[in-house]
Amino acid sequence: MSSGERTRLLLIRHGESEVTVKQIIGGDLACTGLSTLGRRQAEALGERYMQGYEPKVDALWSSTLPRAIETADLLSPSLGGLKVHTHPDLVERRPGEADGVGYQEFGSLFEWTGDFHPHLPLAPGGESLAAFSYRTGQALYELVEGYPGTTMMVVCHGGVIDIAMRLFMGLGMNTQFVLWTLNTSITEFVTTDEPGVWRLVRYNDAAHLDGMPPRTEPAD
């Protein structure tokens, strides 16, 4: 495979969300999009792409959650007005009955003890880690197999990027590490000459956020 035919995947974590500011779990029901800071973060990333130093993007994809779609919509003009394609399986881990529940309330409402059991759902009606991993991995596989030789930008979530790191680097779900993926940061993978082997070009590149007030938050 020549370098010109390589598939490049740019994973962008959405901008800061309103649900993070409110400290609630944001699934399909609770997510209302970006905070004011989140919009500024997305605009800063767009300005970075307008400078012309980043790889040219051929296709723009997004999770179907409002915070991801709004981020992608703000990025589109800086990418030549690319259409935002959405994929329902690029969303964050589905919270079920925990959707809209406050971070501090969660522990008292649901008997969840962490991801010690991969098939334990986050809350009734929600996803287990195993189901989330399979669903997200399948969605990413569909994209990279369906659009070989292109550069795709995928606006998604911290949990999705965690799964991608494990998938493309050949790490199992039981491998212990903690990621702290920043809002609108860039994580980049590219194919190599060896079939099925990807190279991690960068993780958590948020140089465009220099000078902005950071917000400490869990991956979502």
Short mmCIF file of N, CA and C in Angstrom, two decimals, residues 104-201:
data_model
loop_
_atom_site.label_atom_id
_atom_site.label_comp_id
_atom_site.label_asym_id
_atom_site.label_seq_id
_atom_site.Cartn_x
_atom_site.Cartn_y
_atom_site.Cartn_z
N GLN A 104 -23.57 12.90 41.35
CA GLN A 104 -23.58 12.59 42.77
C GLN A 104 -24.74 11.68 43.16
N GLU A 105 -25.82 11.74 42.40
CA GLU A 105 -26.99 10.91 42.71
C GLU A 105 -26.84 9.48 42.22
N PHE A 106 -26.00 9.29 41.22
CA PHE A 106 -25.93 8.00 40.54
C PHE A 106 -25.69 6.84 41.50
N GLY A 107 -24.71 6.98 42.39
CA GLY A 107 -24.34 5.89 43.29
C GLY A 107 -25.45 5.47 44.23
N SER A 108 -26.30 6.42 44.62
CA SER A 108 -27.39 6.09 45.54
C SER A 108 -28.60 5.50 44.83
N LEU A 109 -28.68 5.70 43.52
CA LEU A 109 -29.84 5.21 42.77
C LEU A 109 -29.62 3.85 42.12
N PHE A 110 -28.37 3.56 41.78
CA PHE A 110 -28.08 2.33 41.04
C PHE A 110 -26.96 1.56 41.71
N GLU A 111 -27.12 0.24 41.75
CA GLU A 111 -26.13 -0.62 42.39
C GLU A 111 -25.04 -1.02 41.40
N TRP A 112 -24.36 -0.02 40.90
CA TRP A 112 -23.28 -0.27 39.93
C TRP A 112 -21.96 -0.15 40.65
N THR A 113 -21.10 -1.14 40.49
CA THR A 113 -19.83 -1.18 41.23
C THR A 113 -18.63 -1.07 40.30
N GLY A 114 -18.81 -0.44 39.17
CA GLY A 114 -17.69 -0.29 38.24
C GLY A 114 -17.74 -1.34 37.15
N ASP A 115 -16.69 -1.41 36.36
CA ASP A 115 -16.65 -2.33 35.23
C ASP A 115 -15.90 -3.62 35.55
N PHE A 116 -16.06 -4.12 36.77
CA PHE A 116 -15.41 -5.36 37.14
C PHE A 116 -16.03 -6.54 36.40
N HIS A 117 -17.29 -6.42 36.04
CA HIS A 117 -17.97 -7.44 35.24
C HIS A 117 -18.33 -6.81 33.91
N PRO A 118 -17.74 -7.26 32.80
CA PRO A 118 -17.95 -6.59 31.51
C PRO A 118 -19.38 -6.65 30.98
N HIS A 119 -20.21 -7.54 31.55
CA HIS A 119 -21.58 -7.66 31.06
C HIS A 119 -22.59 -7.02 31.99
N LEU A 120 -22.11 -6.25 32.96
CA LEU A 120 -23.00 -5.54 33.88
C LEU A 120 -23.39 -4.21 33.26
N PRO A 121 -24.70 -3.95 33.07
CA PRO A 121 -25.12 -2.67 32.47
C PRO A 121 -24.85 -1.51 33.40
N LEU A 122 -24.65 -0.34 32.80
CA LEU A 122 -24.41 0.88 33.58
C LEU A 122 -25.58 1.17 34.51
N ALA A 123 -26.79 0.93 34.01
CA ALA A 123 -28.04 1.10 34.77
C ALA A 123 -29.08 0.26 34.03
N PRO A 124 -30.24 -0.01 34.64
CA PRO A 124 -31.28 -0.75 33.92
C PRO A 124 -31.58 -0.12 32.56
N GLY A 125 -31.58 -0.94 31.53
CA GLY A 125 -31.82 -0.45 30.18
C GLY A 125 -30.60 0.13 29.52
N GLY A 126 -29.50 0.18 30.22
CA GLY A 126 -28.26 0.73 29.68
C GLY A 126 -27.34 -0.34 29.13
N GLU A 127 -26.16 0.09 28.69
CA GLU A 127 -25.20 -0.82 28.08
C GLU A 127 -24.14 -1.30 29.07
N SER A 128 -23.71 -2.52 28.86
CA SER A 128 -22.54 -3.02 29.57
C SER A 128 -21.30 -2.56 28.82
N LEU A 129 -20.15 -2.71 29.46
CA LEU A 129 -18.90 -2.35 28.80
C LEU A 129 -18.68 -3.23 27.57
N ALA A 130 -19.03 -4.52 27.68
CA ALA A 130 -18.84 -5.43 26.57
C ALA A 130 -19.70 -5.03 25.37
N ALA A 131 -20.96 -4.68 25.63
CA ALA A 131 -21.86 -4.28 24.55
C ALA A 131 -21.41 -2.97 23.92
N PHE A 132 -20.98 -2.03 24.75
CA PHE A 132 -20.48 -0.75 24.25
C PHE A 132 -19.25 -0.94 23.38
N SER A 133 -18.35 -1.78 23.84
CA SER A 133 -17.13 -2.05 23.08
C SER A 133 -17.44 -2.68 21.73
N TYR A 134 -18.33 -3.66 21.72
CA TYR A 134 -18.66 -4.35 20.46
C TYR A 134 -19.35 -3.38 19.49
N ARG A 135 -20.31 -2.62 20.00
CA ARG A 135 -21.06 -1.70 19.15
C ARG A 135 -20.16 -0.61 18.55
N THR A 136 -19.32 -0.03 19.37
CA THR A 136 -18.43 1.03 18.90
C THR A 136 -17.38 0.48 17.94
N GLY A 137 -16.80 -0.66 18.29
CA GLY A 137 -15.80 -1.27 17.42
C GLY A 137 -16.36 -1.61 16.05
N GLN A 138 -17.60 -2.10 16.01
CA GLN A 138 -18.23 -2.43 14.75
C GLN A 138 -18.45 -1.18 13.90
N ALA A 139 -18.86 -0.08 14.55
CA ALA A 139 -19.09 1.17 13.82
C ALA A 139 -17.80 1.69 13.21
N LEU A 140 -16.73 1.68 13.99
CA LEU A 140 -15.44 2.15 13.47
C LEU A 140 -14.94 1.25 12.35
N TYR A 141 -15.14 -0.05 12.50
CA TYR A 141 -14.75 -1.00 11.45
C TYR A 141 -15.50 -0.71 10.15
N GLU A 142 -16.79 -0.44 10.25
CA GLU A 142 -17.58 -0.13 9.06
C GLU A 142 -17.03 1.10 8.34
N LEU A 143 -16.63 2.10 9.09
CA LEU A 143 -16.13 3.32 8.47
C LEU A 143 -14.80 3.08 7.76
N VAL A 144 -13.84 2.47 8.46
CA VAL A 144 -12.52 2.32 7.85
C VAL A 144 -12.52 1.31 6.71
N GLU A 145 -13.41 0.32 6.77
CA GLU A 145 -13.51 -0.64 5.67
C GLU A 145 -14.31 -0.07 4.51
N GLY A 146 -15.25 0.79 4.80
CA GLY A 146 -16.12 1.33 3.75
C GLY A 146 -15.51 2.48 2.98
N TYR A 147 -14.48 3.13 3.55
CA TYR A 147 -13.89 4.29 2.89
C TYR A 147 -12.36 4.21 2.92
N PRO A 148 -11.81 3.17 2.29
CA PRO A 148 -10.35 2.99 2.32
C PRO A 148 -9.63 4.11 1.55
N GLY A 149 -8.45 4.46 2.02
CA GLY A 149 -7.65 5.46 1.33
C GLY A 149 -8.11 6.89 1.53
N THR A 150 -9.02 7.12 2.47
CA THR A 150 -9.53 8.47 2.72
C THR A 150 -9.13 8.93 4.12
N THR A 151 -9.28 10.22 4.35
CA THR A 151 -9.09 10.79 5.68
C THR A 151 -10.46 11.15 6.23
N MET A 152 -10.84 10.48 7.31
CA MET A 152 -12.14 10.69 7.92
C MET A 152 -12.00 11.35 9.27
N MET A 153 -12.81 12.37 9.50
CA MET A 153 -12.90 12.97 10.82
C MET A 153 -14.17 12.47 11.48
N VAL A 154 -14.03 11.95 12.70
CA VAL A 154 -15.17 11.42 13.44
C VAL A 154 -15.30 12.19 14.74
N VAL A 155 -16.37 12.94 14.89
CA VAL A 155 -16.62 13.68 16.12
C VAL A 155 -17.42 12.77 17.05
N CYS A 156 -16.82 12.45 18.18
CA CYS A 156 -17.44 11.44 19.03
C CYS A 156 -17.22 11.77 20.51
N HIS A 157 -16.89 10.78 21.32
CA HIS A 157 -16.90 10.91 22.77
C HIS A 157 -15.68 10.27 23.39
N GLY A 158 -15.42 10.63 24.64
CA GLY A 158 -14.26 10.10 25.32
C GLY A 158 -14.26 8.58 25.39
N GLY A 159 -15.42 8.00 25.66
CA GLY A 159 -15.50 6.55 25.74
C GLY A 159 -15.24 5.87 24.41
N VAL A 160 -15.71 6.49 23.33
CA VAL A 160 -15.48 5.94 21.99
C VAL A 160 -13.99 5.96 21.66
N ILE A 161 -13.32 7.05 22.04
CA ILE A 161 -11.88 7.14 21.79
C ILE A 161 -11.13 6.11 22.61
N ASP A 162 -11.59 5.84 23.82
CA ASP A 162 -10.99 4.79 24.65
C ASP A 162 -11.09 3.44 23.94
N ILE A 163 -12.27 3.12 23.40
CA ILE A 163 -12.45 1.86 22.69
C ILE A 163 -11.55 1.82 21.46
N ALA A 164 -11.45 2.93 20.73
CA ALA A 164 -10.61 2.98 19.54
C ALA A 164 -9.15 2.72 19.89
N MET A 165 -8.67 3.29 20.98
CA MET A 165 -7.29 3.07 21.41
C MET A 165 -7.04 1.59 21.66
N ARG A 166 -7.97 0.94 22.30
CA ARG A 166 -7.82 -0.49 22.58
C ARG A 166 -7.91 -1.31 21.29
N LEU A 167 -8.83 -0.94 20.42
CA LEU A 167 -9.06 -1.69 19.19
C LEU A 167 -7.88 -1.58 18.23
N PHE A 168 -7.46 -0.35 17.93
CA PHE A 168 -6.42 -0.15 16.93
C PHE A 168 -5.02 -0.47 17.44
N MET A 169 -4.85 -0.50 18.75
CA MET A 169 -3.54 -0.83 19.31
C MET A 169 -3.47 -2.27 19.81
N GLY A 170 -4.53 -3.03 19.56
CA GLY A 170 -4.53 -4.45 19.91
C GLY A 170 -4.55 -4.72 21.40
N LEU A 171 -5.18 -3.83 22.17
CA LEU A 171 -5.25 -3.99 23.61
C LEU A 171 -6.62 -4.55 24.00
N GLY A 172 -6.65 -5.44 24.95
CA GLY A 172 -7.91 -6.02 25.39
C GLY A 172 -8.67 -5.09 26.31
N MET A 173 -9.94 -5.39 26.55
CA MET A 173 -10.76 -4.56 27.42
C MET A 173 -10.29 -4.62 28.86
N ASN A 174 -9.56 -5.67 29.22
CA ASN A 174 -9.09 -5.78 30.60
C ASN A 174 -7.75 -5.09 30.83
N THR A 175 -7.17 -4.54 29.76
CA THR A 175 -5.92 -3.81 29.92
C THR A 175 -6.18 -2.55 30.73
N GLN A 176 -5.42 -2.37 31.80
CA GLN A 176 -5.67 -1.26 32.71
C GLN A 176 -4.89 -0.01 32.32
N PHE A 177 -5.60 1.01 31.90
CA PHE A 177 -5.02 2.34 31.72
C PHE A 177 -6.15 3.35 31.79
N VAL A 178 -5.81 4.59 32.08
CA VAL A 178 -6.82 5.64 32.21
C VAL A 178 -6.50 6.74 31.21
N LEU A 179 -7.47 7.09 30.39
CA LEU A 179 -7.32 8.18 29.44
C LEU A 179 -8.08 9.41 29.96
N TRP A 180 -7.55 10.58 29.68
CA TRP A 180 -8.22 11.83 30.05
C TRP A 180 -8.27 12.68 28.79
N THR A 181 -9.19 12.34 27.91
CA THR A 181 -9.27 12.95 26.59
C THR A 181 -9.92 14.33 26.68
N LEU A 182 -9.22 15.34 26.22
CA LEU A 182 -9.70 16.71 26.32
C LEU A 182 -10.75 17.03 25.26
N ASN A 183 -11.62 17.96 25.58
CA ASN A 183 -12.63 18.41 24.61
C ASN A 183 -11.98 18.96 23.36
N THR A 184 -12.47 18.56 22.21
CA THR A 184 -12.02 18.94 20.86
C THR A 184 -10.57 18.56 20.57
N SER A 185 -10.00 17.67 21.37
CA SER A 185 -8.65 17.20 21.06
C SER A 185 -8.68 16.25 19.87
N ILE A 186 -7.53 16.12 19.22
CA ILE A 186 -7.38 15.27 18.04
C ILE A 186 -6.63 14.00 18.42
N THR A 187 -7.20 12.86 18.09
CA THR A 187 -6.49 11.58 18.17
C THR A 187 -6.44 11.01 16.76
N GLU A 188 -5.26 10.67 16.29
CA GLU A 188 -5.08 10.31 14.87
C GLU A 188 -4.45 8.94 14.72
N PHE A 189 -5.09 8.11 13.89
CA PHE A 189 -4.58 6.80 13.50
C PHE A 189 -4.41 6.76 11.99
N VAL A 190 -3.42 6.00 11.52
CA VAL A 190 -3.23 5.83 10.08
C VAL A 190 -2.81 4.38 9.81
N THR A 191 -3.25 3.85 8.68
CA THR A 191 -2.88 2.49 8.32
C THR A 191 -1.39 2.40 7.99
N THR A 192 -0.85 1.21 8.08
CA THR A 192 0.55 0.96 7.76
C THR A 192 0.63 -0.01 6.58
N ASP A 193 1.85 -0.40 6.20
CA ASP A 193 2.02 -1.35 5.10
C ASP A 193 1.59 -2.75 5.48
N GLU A 194 1.45 -3.01 6.78
CA GLU A 194 1.02 -4.33 7.23
C GLU A 194 -0.50 -4.34 7.38
N PRO A 195 -1.18 -5.22 6.66
CA PRO A 195 -2.65 -5.23 6.72
C PRO A 195 -3.17 -5.38 8.15
N GLY A 196 -4.14 -4.56 8.48
CA GLY A 196 -4.76 -4.64 9.80
C GLY A 196 -3.98 -3.96 10.91
N VAL A 197 -2.82 -3.41 10.60
CA VAL A 197 -2.01 -2.75 11.63
C VAL A 197 -2.08 -1.24 11.45
N TRP A 198 -2.42 -0.56 12.51
CA TRP A 198 -2.55 0.89 12.50
C TRP A 198 -1.45 1.54 13.33
N ARG A 199 -1.10 2.75 12.97
CA ARG A 199 -0.11 3.51 13.73
C ARG A 199 -0.81 4.67 14.43
N LEU A 200 -0.54 4.82 15.72
CA LEU A 200 -1.05 5.97 16.47
C LEU A 200 -0.13 7.15 16.19
N VAL A 201 -0.65 8.15 15.51
CA VAL A 201 0.13 9.34 15.16
C VAL A 201 0.18 10.31 16.34
#
